[in-house]
Amino acid sequence: MQDDVRPMFAANWKMHLGPEETASFVQRFADLHEVRQGARVVFFPPYLSVGAFLASSRSRPDLELGVQDVHQETAGAHTGAVSAPMAKQAGARWALAGHSERRREFGDDDVAVAAKVARIIDEGLRPVLCVGETLEEREAGELEVVLSRQIEAVLSSLAADRLPSLTYAYEPVWAIGTGRTASPDDAAQAHAVVRQEIRRCGGRTDAVILYGGSVKPGNIDALLAAPGVDGVLVGGASLDPESFAAICAGGV
Ligand code: 13P
């Protein structure tokens, strides 16, 4: 059985916050954010900050840990890469897969993303599969085609018993780091497409689907009120404890 929790607030720190900054972030955030029953908070720090995150969050088991990516193999000659078993051993419970920055900068295509998701599940971690369209794709009317391709590539390659364990993040590429947020209506419409594709591919239609892209304290309530938006995956606004704590207090 899944222990899906809504709303889910996830912080993707990308290439920000080293070990020292992580320790001070967690200290401050723990002061600001009280344990919130019925909500889930997950951090995706850089690998090198994982140890500092765990050490400084020891008294706050409600703050969960994930990694931003894993290699699809479990071990081997892959300089610079980190495997899912290592991430698990280090204390992670979650892993992102298919973030648009990985797709764009590191060449993670649909096949690689599918292999990563399978590996993440096999190692007992929980994947967050990131999908989303570019501005050109949206303007060309390809929203459904792109989301469908990205979701089908992963779900069609997974055995049926693994399908239930996915969490999804809809992150329109044009809204990431641009200050341009999808409107609640845009988000609701895209989440409905994601859910429809999950259903078509045999996945669990009540899966948690996060929205990501310029989420801020000022728009969290409206986004969480949008139908089908079960939480958020936050980049820039998660780097400041005050701002992320305000986001984690949203939607009530
Ligand atoms: P921003 O919140 O900085 O737009 O980033 C979103 C994102 O990519 C989260 O994974």
Coordinates of C-alpha atoms and ligand atoms in Angstrom, one line a residue:
M1 CA 0.0 0.0 0.0
Q2 CA 1.1 3.5 -0.7
D3 CA 1.4 6.1 2.0
D4 CA 0.5 9.0 -0.2
V5 CA 0.2 12.2 1.7
R6 CA -1.3 15.4 0.4
P7 CA -0.3 18.1 0.3
M8 CA 3.4 17.3 -0.5
F9 CA 6.0 20.1 -0.4
A10 CA 9.3 19.2 -2.1
A11 CA 12.4 21.4 -2.2
N12 CA 14.7 20.8 -5.2
W13 CA 17.9 22.7 -4.3
K14 CA 19.6 21.9 -7.6
M15 CA 23.3 23.0 -7.4
H16 CA 22.8 25.2 -4.4
L17 CA 23.5 25.0 -0.6
G18 CA 26.7 23.1 0.4
P19 CA 27.0 21.2 3.7
E20 CA 27.5 24.3 5.9
E21 CA 24.6 26.2 4.3
T22 CA 22.5 23.1 4.5
A23 CA 23.1 22.8 8.3
S24 CA 22.1 26.5 8.9
F25 CA 19.1 26.1 6.6
V26 CA 17.8 23.1 8.4
Q27 CA 18.3 24.7 11.8
R28 CA 16.4 27.8 10.8
F29 CA 13.7 25.9 8.9
A30 CA 13.1 23.6 11.9
D31 CA 12.4 26.7 14.0
L32 CA 10.0 28.1 11.5
H33 CA 8.1 25.0 10.4
E34 CA 6.3 23.0 13.0
V35 CA 5.5 19.4 12.3
R36 CA 2.4 19.6 10.0
Q37 CA 0.1 16.6 10.4
G38 CA -1.3 15.4 7.1
A39 CA 1.4 17.0 5.0
R40 CA 4.7 15.8 3.7
V41 CA 8.0 17.8 3.3
V42 CA 10.8 16.3 1.3
F43 CA 14.2 17.9 0.5
F44 CA 16.4 17.2 -2.5
P45 CA 19.8 18.7 -1.6
P46 CA 23.0 18.2 -3.7
Y47 CA 24.6 14.8 -2.9
L48 CA 27.5 16.4 -0.9
S49 CA 25.0 18.0 1.4
V50 CA 23.1 14.8 2.2
G51 CA 25.2 14.0 5.3
A52 CA 24.8 17.6 6.7
F53 CA 21.0 17.4 6.0
L54 CA 20.6 14.2 8.0
A55 CA 22.9 15.3 10.8
S56 CA 21.1 18.6 11.3
S57 CA 17.5 17.1 10.9
R58 CA 18.0 14.3 13.3
S59 CA 15.4 15.6 15.7
R60 CA 12.9 16.2 12.8
P61 CA 12.1 12.9 11.1
D62 CA 9.2 14.6 9.4
L63 CA 11.7 16.3 7.1
E64 CA 12.4 13.6 4.5
L65 CA 15.4 13.3 2.2
G66 CA 15.7 12.6 -1.5
V67 CA 18.4 12.9 -4.2
Q68 CA 18.1 14.8 -7.4
D69 CA 19.2 12.0 -9.7
V70 CA 20.7 8.5 -9.8
H71 CA 22.5 6.5 -12.4
Q72 CA 20.5 3.6 -13.9
E73 CA 23.2 1.1 -13.1
T74 CA 23.8 0.0 -9.5
A75 CA 27.6 0.3 -9.7
G76 CA 30.4 0.6 -12.2
A77 CA 32.8 2.8 -14.1
H78 CA 30.6 5.9 -14.3
T79 CA 32.8 8.8 -13.1
G80 CA 30.8 11.4 -11.3
A81 CA 27.6 9.4 -11.0
V82 CA 25.8 8.2 -7.9
S83 CA 23.7 5.0 -7.7
A84 CA 20.3 4.3 -6.2
P85 CA 21.8 1.8 -3.6
M86 CA 24.3 4.4 -2.5
A87 CA 21.6 7.0 -2.2
K88 CA 19.5 4.6 -0.1
Q89 CA 22.5 3.6 2.1
A90 CA 23.2 7.3 2.7
G91 CA 19.6 7.8 4.0
A92 CA 17.6 9.0 1.1
R93 CA 14.0 7.8 0.7
W94 CA 13.2 9.6 -2.5
A95 CA 14.8 10.3 -5.9
L96 CA 13.9 12.7 -8.7
A97 CA 14.0 11.3 -12.3
G98 CA 13.6 13.1 -15.6
H99 CA 14.0 16.7 -14.3
S100 CA 14.0 19.0 -17.4
E101 CA 17.5 20.3 -16.4
R102 CA 18.8 16.6 -16.5
R103 CA 17.0 16.0 -19.8
R104 CA 18.5 19.2 -21.3
E105 CA 22.0 19.4 -19.8
F106 CA 22.9 15.8 -19.3
G107 CA 21.0 14.1 -22.2
D108 CA 18.6 12.1 -20.0
D109 CA 16.2 10.9 -22.7
D110 CA 12.9 9.0 -22.1
V111 CA 14.7 5.6 -22.3
A112 CA 17.3 6.7 -19.6
V113 CA 14.5 8.2 -17.5
A114 CA 12.5 4.9 -17.6
A115 CA 15.6 2.9 -16.6
K116 CA 16.3 5.3 -13.7
V117 CA 12.7 5.1 -12.5
A118 CA 12.9 1.2 -12.6
R119 CA 16.2 1.3 -10.7
I120 CA 14.9 3.7 -8.1
I121 CA 11.8 1.5 -7.4
D122 CA 14.0 -1.7 -7.4
E123 CA 16.2 -0.3 -4.7
G124 CA 13.2 0.6 -2.5
L125 CA 13.3 4.3 -3.0
R126 CA 10.3 6.4 -4.2
P127 CA 10.6 8.1 -7.5
V128 CA 9.3 11.5 -8.5
L129 CA 8.9 11.4 -12.3
C130 CA 9.2 14.9 -13.7
V131 CA 7.5 15.7 -16.9
G132 CA 6.7 19.0 -18.8
E133 CA 6.7 20.8 -22.1
T134 CA 8.9 23.6 -23.4
L135 CA 7.4 26.9 -24.5
E136 CA 7.8 26.0 -28.2
E137 CA 6.0 22.7 -27.6
R138 CA 3.1 24.5 -25.7
E139 CA 2.8 27.1 -28.4
A140 CA 2.7 24.4 -31.1
G141 CA -0.2 22.8 -29.2
E142 CA 1.8 19.8 -28.2
L143 CA 1.2 19.7 -24.5
E144 CA -0.7 16.4 -24.6
V145 CA 1.7 14.8 -27.0
V146 CA 4.7 15.6 -24.9
L147 CA 3.2 14.6 -21.6
S148 CA 1.9 11.4 -23.1
R149 CA 5.3 10.5 -24.6
Q150 CA 7.2 11.2 -21.4
I151 CA 4.7 9.2 -19.2
E152 CA 4.2 6.3 -21.6
A153 CA 8.0 5.8 -22.0
V154 CA 8.3 5.2 -18.3
L155 CA 5.0 3.4 -17.5
S156 CA 5.2 1.0 -20.5
S157 CA 8.6 -0.2 -19.4
L158 CA 7.6 -1.0 -15.8
A159 CA 6.1 -4.3 -14.6
A160 CA 2.5 -3.8 -13.4
D161 CA 3.5 -4.4 -9.8
R162 CA 5.8 -1.4 -9.9
L163 CA 3.3 1.1 -11.4
P164 CA 1.7 2.1 -8.1
S165 CA 4.8 3.5 -6.5
L166 CA 5.2 6.6 -8.7
T167 CA 4.8 10.2 -7.7
Y168 CA 4.7 12.7 -10.5
A169 CA 5.8 16.3 -11.0
Y170 CA 4.4 18.4 -13.8
E171 CA 7.0 21.1 -14.4
P172 CA 6.4 23.3 -17.5
V173 CA 9.9 24.1 -18.7
W174 CA 8.9 27.7 -19.5
A175 CA 7.9 28.3 -15.8
I176 CA 11.1 27.0 -14.3
G177 CA 13.3 29.7 -12.8
T178 CA 11.6 32.3 -15.0
G179 CA 9.2 33.9 -12.5
R180 CA 6.4 32.9 -14.9
T181 CA 4.1 30.6 -13.1
A182 CA 1.5 28.5 -14.8
S183 CA -1.9 29.9 -13.8
P184 CA -4.0 27.6 -11.5
D185 CA -6.2 26.9 -14.6
D186 CA -3.1 25.9 -16.7
A187 CA -1.9 23.7 -13.9
A188 CA -5.2 22.0 -13.4
Q189 CA -5.6 21.4 -17.1
A190 CA -2.1 19.9 -17.4
H191 CA -2.5 17.8 -14.3
A192 CA -5.7 16.4 -15.8
V193 CA -3.7 15.4 -18.9
V194 CA -1.1 13.8 -16.7
R195 CA -3.7 11.8 -14.8
Q196 CA -5.4 10.8 -18.0
E197 CA -2.1 9.5 -19.4
I198 CA -1.4 7.7 -16.2
R199 CA -4.8 6.0 -16.5
R200 CA -4.2 5.1 -20.2
C201 CA -0.8 3.5 -19.3
G202 CA -2.2 1.5 -16.5
G203 CA -0.9 3.5 -13.6
R204 CA -2.6 4.6 -10.4
T205 CA -4.9 7.5 -11.2
D206 CA -5.0 8.7 -7.6
A207 CA -1.2 9.2 -7.7
V208 CA 0.2 12.3 -6.1
I209 CA 1.0 14.9 -8.8
L210 CA 3.1 17.9 -7.9
Y211 CA 3.3 21.2 -9.7
G212 CA 6.7 22.9 -10.2
G213 CA 7.7 26.1 -11.8
S214 CA 8.2 29.5 -10.0
V215 CA 6.2 28.4 -6.9
K216 CA 6.4 31.2 -4.3
P217 CA 4.7 32.0 -1.0
G218 CA 2.4 34.4 -2.9
N219 CA 1.0 31.8 -5.3
I220 CA 1.0 28.6 -3.2
D221 CA -2.6 28.9 -2.0
A222 CA -4.0 29.4 -5.5
L223 CA -1.9 26.5 -6.9
L224 CA -2.9 24.1 -4.2
A225 CA -6.5 25.0 -4.7
A226 CA -6.3 24.0 -8.4
P227 CA -8.1 20.7 -9.0
G228 CA -5.6 17.8 -9.2
V229 CA -2.6 19.7 -7.8
D230 CA -1.5 17.6 -4.8
G231 CA 1.6 19.5 -3.9
V232 CA 4.6 21.4 -5.2
L233 CA 8.2 20.9 -6.3
V234 CA 10.0 24.2 -5.5
G235 CA 13.3 25.4 -6.8
G236 CA 14.4 29.0 -6.2
A237 CA 11.9 29.7 -3.4
S238 CA 13.0 26.7 -1.4
L239 CA 16.6 28.0 -0.9
D240 CA 15.5 30.5 1.8
P241 CA 14.1 29.0 5.0
E242 CA 11.6 31.8 5.5
S243 CA 10.2 31.5 2.0
F244 CA 10.0 27.7 2.0
A245 CA 8.4 27.6 5.5
A246 CA 5.8 30.0 4.2
I247 CA 5.2 27.7 1.2
C248 CA 4.9 24.7 3.6
A249 CA 2.3 26.5 5.6
G250 CA 0.2 27.0 2.4
G251 CA -3.1 25.4 1.3
V252 CA -4.9 25.5 4.7
Ligands
13P1 P1 11.8 27.2 -9.7 O1 10.9 27.0 -8.5 O2 13.1 27.9 -9.4 O3 11.1 27.7 -10.9 O4 12.2 25.6 -10.1 C1 11.3 24.7 -10.3 C2 11.9 23.4 -10.4 O5 12.6 23.1 -11.4 C3 11.8 22.4 -9.3 O6 12.3 21.1 -9.7

